[in-house]
Amino acid sequence: MAFVGFGTKAGMVPLHIWKPKVYASAPDNTSSLMAAVMLKIAIYGIVRHLFDFNAIDSSPDYVWLGMGIIIIGSISALVGILYALVENDIKRALAFSSIENVGIIFIGLGLSVVFAAFHLPSLSVLSFIASMFHTLNHSIFKGLLFMTAGSVHYSTHTKNIEDLGGLIKKMPWTAMMFLIGSVAIIGLPSLNGFISEWLTLQSLLAVFQIPSNVLQVSLAFAILAFALTIGLAGATFVRLFGVTFLSKSRSVNAANAIEVPKFMLIGKAILASSCIILGILPFIGMNLIVSAFNLPYMPSSPFETISITNSDDSNFASLMMPGVLVILTSVFVGVFVFVRIIGGKTKTMKYGTWDCGFGNLSEKTQYTATSLAEPIRRIFGVFYKPHNDIDADFYTKKNLYLKKSINVISTTRNIFDEKLYGKTISGSLFVLNKIRKIQSGKVNAYILYIMVTLVALLLFVGFGTHE
Amino acid sequence: MSDFSIFEYGLGILQALLIIVLSPLIVGIMRKIKAKSQKRIGAGICQPYYDIIKLLRKDEIVSDQSSWIFRVTPWINFVTTASAAFFIPVFLIYSPFGVVGDVLLVVGLFALGKFFMMLAGLDVASSFGGLGSIREMMMSVLVEPALFMTIFVIALFYDGTNISTIVSSANDTSILIVPGILFALIAFFIIMMAETGKLPFDNPSTHLELTMIHESVVLEYSGKNLALMEWSHAIKQMILFALFVDIFFPWNFVEQISLVGISIGILVFITKVSVLASFTAFIETLVAKWRLFRVSDLIAMAISSSMIGVIFFFL
Amino acid sequence: MIQGLFLLSSILEKKSISIFDGLFYLDSLSAIMIITISLVGFISSLYSVNYMGRQYDKLIVDRQKLVRYYQGFNMFLFTMLLVPISNNLGIMWIAIEATTLVSVLLIMLYTKQGSIEASWKYLLIATVGLSLALFGIILFYYANSVYDNSFNSIHGMDWTNMVKNAPQFDPNLVKFAFIFILVGFGTKAGLAPMHTWLPDAHSEAPSPISALLSGVLLNCAFYGLLRFHIISSYSIGPEFSNMLLIILGIISLGIAAASIYFQKDVKRMLAFSSVEHMGIISVSMGFGVFLGIYGAILHMINHAVVKSLLFFSSGSISQKYQTKSIADTSGIIKTMPITGFMFLIGGLAIIGMPPFNIFMSEFLMLSSGFSSENFLASGLVILFLVIIFASFGKHLLHMVFGNPKYEMEKGDLGKLSILPMIILVSVIFIMGIYVPEPLQTLIEDASKIILVGGANS
Amino acid sequence: MSDLILPTQIDLLHVSAVILLIATFGIVVRRGFSDWLHAYRYQTIILAGVVTLIAFVTSIWELYIVSALTLGIKAIIIPKVLFYVTKKLDSPIKLEMNPYVSLRISVIASALLVAMSYFMALQLPISSDKTISVFLPVSFSLFFIGLFIIISRRKALNQIVGLLTIENGLFLFAVVVTHGFSLIIEIGLMADILVGVIISSILLFRMSHTFDSVDIKNLESLRDD
């Protein structure tokens, strides 16, 4: 038990070093506050959970506690990544992505509580490990990402990714580090993020062992949220990496950037290599967790397969990352030899990108960060409330097709911030006036009232009688 | 389950090689069928092989704006997709590499390839690459939930995400399809069309910027790199087809390992995949490309379909 | 021709009371319903002669529509009479659904934009609601069929049969079924928040039809609800359905209060007042003591009478003023003295001023509320009643007194329009002071039917 | 009754339930006026098939009549009437352009409603009979999806189709729970629906004459604000 606090602390150390710095530089208080508070709650939750790990019984309280954690986790994962996706400030985007990852951690934690409440100790331990492993991983790769973002800021003096671009040629090592961090954070195989997300997902898939239909189907929705989060995370980091490091530079600052000093790279290199090591040999990290929390789980050799068995001892799923690595390498060697034999030696020429014959391919033709986020912004429009201010200047007033210049200001609103400022004005007349608006004239709304009444009454009675 | 002989591992490698080698053939078959149903003659079914070999022998041109990401992407893409092929049963009821990874790993490997492909699209500083990447990005964001839900349904019904487990328990269930799986089938089919860039989602046979998704990402590639990109795309399609027939039509797997059994198994497999491929090709000739933002409607259909599948499981 | 059709309607009324065989069943509760329907039906057909005649003179309706109006009118009455006398709940449902279909035709008589809109909403909402009710009915039937070994398909749906078997029903099933019934028939009875069709339909229909809709149709639907209330009380005790009735009743009162306060249209105001009174009836019924139920039944009759009076007079008024806006209508008492006086009496009665009849029944309701210790509910009811009193009173005084906006000819709209109102006013006065002996016994019996249902279990 | 049902019959029941659900989704995902009517017709034909199946499984002969009636009135006459109406409508565009709830969200919402229906069916203490336990949730789903169609769409015709879907759900429910409760009432119901459809068609005509469209956005003038 003495290890408990230490283990938690150890997992959080890089965060403790880097977070305050980042948050100090982030102008937006609400988002950082949100992340910070949630991290604290997470730690609190972990500790509390640990003290009760054996004491959890199947009382509905614990089930609801677990479900509550999962719901909060799913929502914050989704919300966090959605805001990270449209954010143009690289550090704030990373901060939002922290919210997402804490959400994923919460999902695992909540699952652990739920499983424990239903007396499924092995599953409970599994999801707990998943959650803790993700905490550990997150602290590693998020530290890495924040450090590289700091390097970018250091050498280009800007955090706005709209002004960056092409940095991979100027700062190759930093770019490499950021790439590793990105691949890790979006949970792609062979790096550590994949393992913990795989574990979380597996524990989500195991929900069918819970003896309650309502919970099972609700947890299916958690899978939905989780999957969407993973997908959005992929898009977010493609956008962040692509716009920051690839293609042409979008500003003078970015064009004149130089690689950061070596000693700044060393710290990152350590973190990056631990991402890789934990990805290939996840058991090192898992053993750390098991011993730190004194869990009833048999740790074994670092090359062991992670294997999850069903209730009837058949193989539910298994994962052996060293094996994956072997396959990957051998395929690579194979195809390399094959291509050499068939194709022989060929020449590679460098030439400009295809410009449709117009010539003068400028950096303005490439996709901007905002336009990269546009389709997703549109699809989740309900959530972002996107707003475009289009200000066009015409050559003549008569012909509105020949535009001299167009100025588009595209904004999204953080509906959560807005919702925080509640509407405080109320009075009985105001309320009455609102009530009166029920008669909105829309027959659709009327039928909706009927449906809502019906469902509300059914719920009211349904829960009244069965519990 | 975990102890296989060297021989069986050899068979496993054979299965993977089959997928990798046969995949251009399936592409050829599909093109031929599409051509026929549009009253064209079309190229021979071996044309994709000739294409790949020809491309492999060509010199290539690389954009001067691009970085090593651009050059490394075809390799990563090919290696991840080809590695994924190792986990797919073809004529055996299992894959000996099933211990190494499950269906989630396959999804992850695809995602890794796709991640680099999107980066490569952004790397060349052309607006086409960006356009392709962004659309690919949107599509994968939307497909992800549908995919995971479908996996969830399949995992529920067939006890696990391990592909070998899934296939063997699919083989054990009755011929009458379980209602929940019926929904998973619909969802999986839609996802398959989306992932392989089939018609309502993407039109790979055009180079018009309004319509293309996948093609605009690989626009700048030539020579070896293009060959690898096209091939890995074919492999991905083959893997998805193979998974589809493995899970939903799991008949005639080889029970005893013998030369005759294996060859029959291979034949049956090729037939099943070809039938599926022809079916998809027919569907492709029947539908028009959808507006990009309507694509999400279809994917919503897949999601809800698999959600109902989940519900059916719990009843 | 008009006279002929009018006669036909009276014959229909008389005949329907005499229909009495196995499928039909009459007790004092249905008798009360029939009396109300006949009274209001008779008087509104009387009023129609004048009202529709005027419309015909002004070329608002043509001959064909007039014929259709009277046919529909009689059909409407017939279907409504079918409701209380049918013992088979399936047939009762069909009858109620038929009232919807017929009244839709009546509402869309004018084929104006407003009436098309209103009838569309009415058709849609009422049909949806009634489908819910049918769900509930089938559930009850199922519950019955499980416990009745001798059931055959016709009598399995009989109300008497169900009441007999009710104590054996599965309580959860009954609860679910009752919710469906409540929402379903509640929609038709104008309980909030399912009342939304009501203001539109009432304000767009011809005034005599509005009177029928408001005074009688709502009662019919509530009657359907009541029958199931009895079954459910027999089965699981009255507390459950009482609670739900009180909740919905109070919501209705609240929404009606809010809407009346801001109302600009006379007929819509009256319609919302109907929502309010259905709420009162529902709450009163929900208090579940004898006095409350007695009051509720009395209130059903009183409301029907008073609301018809109001719709008639407001019909005449809007014909005279050519508007339904409250703001544009003022000084009625100067331009049309008798109608104005009637309107004033109706208005005062509806907001519960003594010595009119509504006061009696509302008083009964409140006292039963306090005696059954539903303090919160009673408190809320009083609060909303005060709001309604103030706002309705404000509108009423503005309309009746004050000066007309522009000069207009003095005089009422002919004897045939006054006569029905006079009859109603006299009924109001009589009922306000003293309930006739036979009626009193009828109501007492009816209350016992409802109450005993609860006391048994 | 339940012991007479064979396992394959149960499978058949399940599969037919699935097909019915899919047919219902067909109404949700379509945009065109005639598409809905086709989808409705298919749904009703499947419904009739389901009723026949139930009749076969439970061997209650009344249900065959009911099924035939369904096929006759609901799958032939009502679509005929509505097709006639659609053809005669004034508005040239016969598509649902922008419903209140977009199609993809509708589909997901419908799936949620299906989930809800299954929960409701679980809560209800009637599942002694296999046919009931299979079709009860399906009928609930039909009912709620119908409600949802009415809520989410702007075109009056679609609302009629929604109403008819509700009615189909109700009908399935009645057949399943009561095994054809009474032929007289069944016929009364059918007549009611028929009259209802005719009245609503008249209303549709009037609407399209008066407003030049059947979009219910024209029907929002009666309100309180």
Coordinates of C-alpha atoms in Angstrom, one line a residue, chain D residues 9-208:
Chain D
Q9 CA -40.5 -21.8 -36.3
I10 CA -39.0 -19.6 -33.6
D11 CA -36.1 -18.8 -35.9
L12 CA -38.5 -18.0 -38.6
L13 CA -40.4 -15.7 -36.3
H14 CA -37.1 -14.0 -35.3
V15 CA -36.0 -13.5 -38.9
S16 CA -39.4 -12.2 -39.9
A17 CA -39.2 -9.7 -37.0
V18 CA -35.9 -8.6 -38.2
I19 CA -37.1 -8.1 -41.8
L20 CA -40.1 -6.2 -40.5
L21 CA -37.8 -3.9 -38.6
I22 CA -35.6 -3.4 -41.7
A23 CA -38.6 -2.5 -43.7
T24 CA -39.6 0.0 -41.1
F25 CA -36.2 1.6 -41.4
G26 CA -36.9 1.8 -45.1
I27 CA -39.4 4.5 -44.4
V28 CA -37.0 6.4 -42.2
V29 CA -34.2 6.6 -44.7
R30 CA -36.1 7.6 -47.8
R31 CA -36.7 11.1 -49.0
G32 CA -39.2 10.9 -51.9
F33 CA -43.0 10.8 -51.5
S34 CA -43.5 7.7 -53.5
D35 CA -40.5 6.1 -51.8
W36 CA -42.3 6.3 -48.5
L37 CA -45.5 4.8 -50.0
H38 CA -43.5 2.0 -51.5
A39 CA -41.7 1.4 -48.3
Y40 CA -45.0 1.5 -46.4
R41 CA -46.5 -1.0 -48.8
Y42 CA -43.6 -3.4 -48.5
Q43 CA -43.8 -3.0 -44.7
T44 CA -47.5 -3.8 -44.8
I45 CA -47.0 -6.8 -47.0
I46 CA -44.4 -8.1 -44.7
L47 CA -46.7 -7.4 -41.8
A48 CA -49.4 -9.5 -43.5
G49 CA -46.9 -12.2 -44.0
V50 CA -46.0 -12.0 -40.3
V51 CA -49.6 -12.3 -39.4
T52 CA -50.0 -15.4 -41.7
L53 CA -46.9 -16.8 -40.0
I54 CA -48.4 -16.2 -36.6
A55 CA -51.6 -17.8 -37.8
F56 CA -49.7 -20.8 -39.0
V57 CA -47.7 -21.1 -35.8
T58 CA -50.6 -20.7 -33.5
S59 CA -53.1 -22.3 -35.8
I60 CA -55.8 -19.7 -35.2
W61 CA -57.9 -19.5 -38.4
E62 CA -59.3 -16.0 -37.8
L63 CA -55.8 -14.6 -38.3
Y64 CA -55.8 -15.8 -41.9
I65 CA -58.8 -13.6 -42.5
V66 CA -57.2 -10.8 -40.7
S67 CA -54.1 -11.2 -42.7
A68 CA -56.0 -11.2 -46.0
L69 CA -57.9 -8.1 -44.8
T70 CA -54.6 -6.4 -44.0
L71 CA -53.3 -7.2 -47.4
G72 CA -56.4 -6.0 -49.1
I73 CA -57.0 -2.8 -47.3
K74 CA -53.7 -1.6 -46.1
A75 CA -51.3 -2.9 -48.8
I76 CA -53.5 -2.3 -51.8
I77 CA -56.3 0.2 -51.2
I78 CA -54.5 2.7 -48.9
P79 CA -51.3 3.0 -51.0
K80 CA -53.6 3.4 -54.0
V81 CA -55.4 6.2 -52.4
L82 CA -52.2 7.9 -51.3
F83 CA -50.5 7.4 -54.7
Y84 CA -53.5 9.0 -56.3
V85 CA -53.2 11.9 -53.9
T86 CA -49.5 12.3 -54.5
K87 CA -50.0 12.3 -58.2
K88 CA -52.6 15.0 -57.9
L89 CA -50.7 17.3 -55.6
D90 CA -49.9 20.7 -56.9
S91 CA -46.3 21.0 -55.7
P92 CA -43.8 19.9 -58.3
I93 CA -41.1 18.8 -55.8
K94 CA -42.0 15.6 -54.1
L95 CA -39.1 15.2 -51.8
E96 CA -38.5 15.8 -48.1
M97 CA -35.8 18.5 -48.4
N98 CA -34.8 19.3 -44.9
P99 CA -36.6 17.5 -42.1
Y100 CA -36.3 18.7 -38.6
V101 CA -34.0 15.9 -37.8
S102 CA -31.5 14.9 -40.4
L103 CA -31.8 11.5 -41.9
R104 CA -28.6 10.1 -40.3
I105 CA -29.7 11.2 -36.9
S106 CA -33.1 9.9 -37.6
V107 CA -31.7 6.5 -38.3
I108 CA -29.7 6.5 -35.1
A109 CA -32.7 7.8 -33.1
S110 CA -34.8 5.0 -34.5
A111 CA -32.3 2.5 -33.4
L112 CA -32.4 4.0 -30.0
L113 CA -36.2 3.8 -30.1
V114 CA -35.8 0.1 -31.0
A115 CA -33.6 -0.3 -27.9
M116 CA -36.1 1.5 -25.8
S117 CA -38.9 -0.7 -27.1
Y118 CA -36.9 -3.8 -26.1
F119 CA -36.5 -2.5 -22.6
M120 CA -40.1 -1.7 -22.3
A121 CA -41.0 -5.1 -23.5
L122 CA -38.7 -6.6 -20.9
Q123 CA -40.4 -4.5 -18.2
L124 CA -43.8 -5.7 -19.2
P125 CA -44.8 -8.8 -17.5
I126 CA -46.1 -10.6 -20.6
S127 CA -43.8 -13.0 -22.2
S128 CA -45.3 -16.3 -21.5
D129 CA -45.7 -16.9 -25.2
K130 CA -42.9 -17.1 -27.7
T131 CA -44.7 -15.2 -30.4
I132 CA -45.4 -12.4 -27.9
S133 CA -41.9 -12.2 -26.7
V134 CA -40.6 -11.9 -30.3
F135 CA -43.1 -9.5 -31.7
L136 CA -44.0 -7.3 -28.7
P137 CA -40.8 -5.3 -28.9
V138 CA -41.1 -5.1 -32.7
S139 CA -44.6 -3.7 -32.4
F140 CA -43.4 -1.2 -29.9
S141 CA -40.6 -0.2 -32.2
L142 CA -43.0 0.3 -35.1
F143 CA -45.1 2.4 -32.9
F144 CA -42.3 4.6 -31.7
I145 CA -40.6 4.9 -35.0
G146 CA -44.0 6.0 -36.4
L147 CA -44.2 8.6 -33.7
F148 CA -40.7 9.7 -34.5
I149 CA -41.5 10.0 -38.2
I150 CA -44.4 12.3 -37.4
I151 CA -42.2 14.4 -35.1
S152 CA -39.2 14.7 -37.3
R153 CA -40.7 15.4 -40.7
R154 CA -42.0 18.4 -42.4
K155 CA -44.2 17.0 -45.1
A156 CA -47.8 16.2 -44.3
L157 CA -47.7 13.1 -46.4
N158 CA -44.9 11.7 -44.4
Q159 CA -46.8 12.3 -41.3
I160 CA -49.7 10.3 -42.7
V161 CA -47.2 7.5 -43.4
G162 CA -45.9 7.8 -39.8
L163 CA -49.5 7.5 -38.6
L164 CA -49.9 4.4 -40.7
T165 CA -46.7 3.0 -39.3
I166 CA -48.0 3.6 -35.8
E167 CA -51.2 1.9 -36.8
N168 CA -49.3 -1.1 -38.2
G169 CA -47.4 -1.3 -34.9
L170 CA -50.7 -1.2 -33.0
F171 CA -52.2 -3.8 -35.3
L172 CA -49.2 -6.1 -34.9
F173 CA -49.5 -5.6 -31.1
A174 CA -53.2 -6.4 -31.1
V175 CA -52.7 -9.5 -33.2
V176 CA -49.8 -10.8 -31.2
V177 CA -51.2 -10.1 -27.8
T178 CA -54.8 -11.1 -28.3
H179 CA -54.5 -13.4 -31.3
G180 CA -57.1 -11.5 -33.2
F181 CA -59.3 -10.2 -30.5
S182 CA -62.5 -10.0 -32.3
L183 CA -63.2 -9.9 -36.0
I184 CA -65.9 -7.2 -35.6
I185 CA -63.6 -4.9 -33.8
E186 CA -60.8 -5.7 -36.3
I187 CA -63.1 -4.7 -39.2
G188 CA -64.2 -1.6 -37.3
L189 CA -60.6 -0.6 -36.9
M190 CA -59.8 -1.1 -40.5
A191 CA -62.8 1.0 -41.5
D192 CA -61.6 3.6 -39.1
I193 CA -58.2 3.7 -40.7
L194 CA -59.6 3.8 -44.2
V195 CA -61.9 6.7 -43.3
G196 CA -59.0 8.4 -41.6
V197 CA -56.8 8.0 -44.6
I198 CA -59.5 9.4 -46.9
I199 CA -60.1 12.3 -44.6
S200 CA -56.4 13.1 -44.4
S201 CA -56.2 12.8 -48.2
I202 CA -59.0 15.4 -48.5
L203 CA -57.0 17.5 -46.1
L204 CA -53.9 17.1 -48.1
F205 CA -55.7 18.2 -51.3
R206 CA -57.1 21.2 -49.5
M207 CA -53.7 22.0 -48.1
S208 CA -52.0 21.8 -51.4

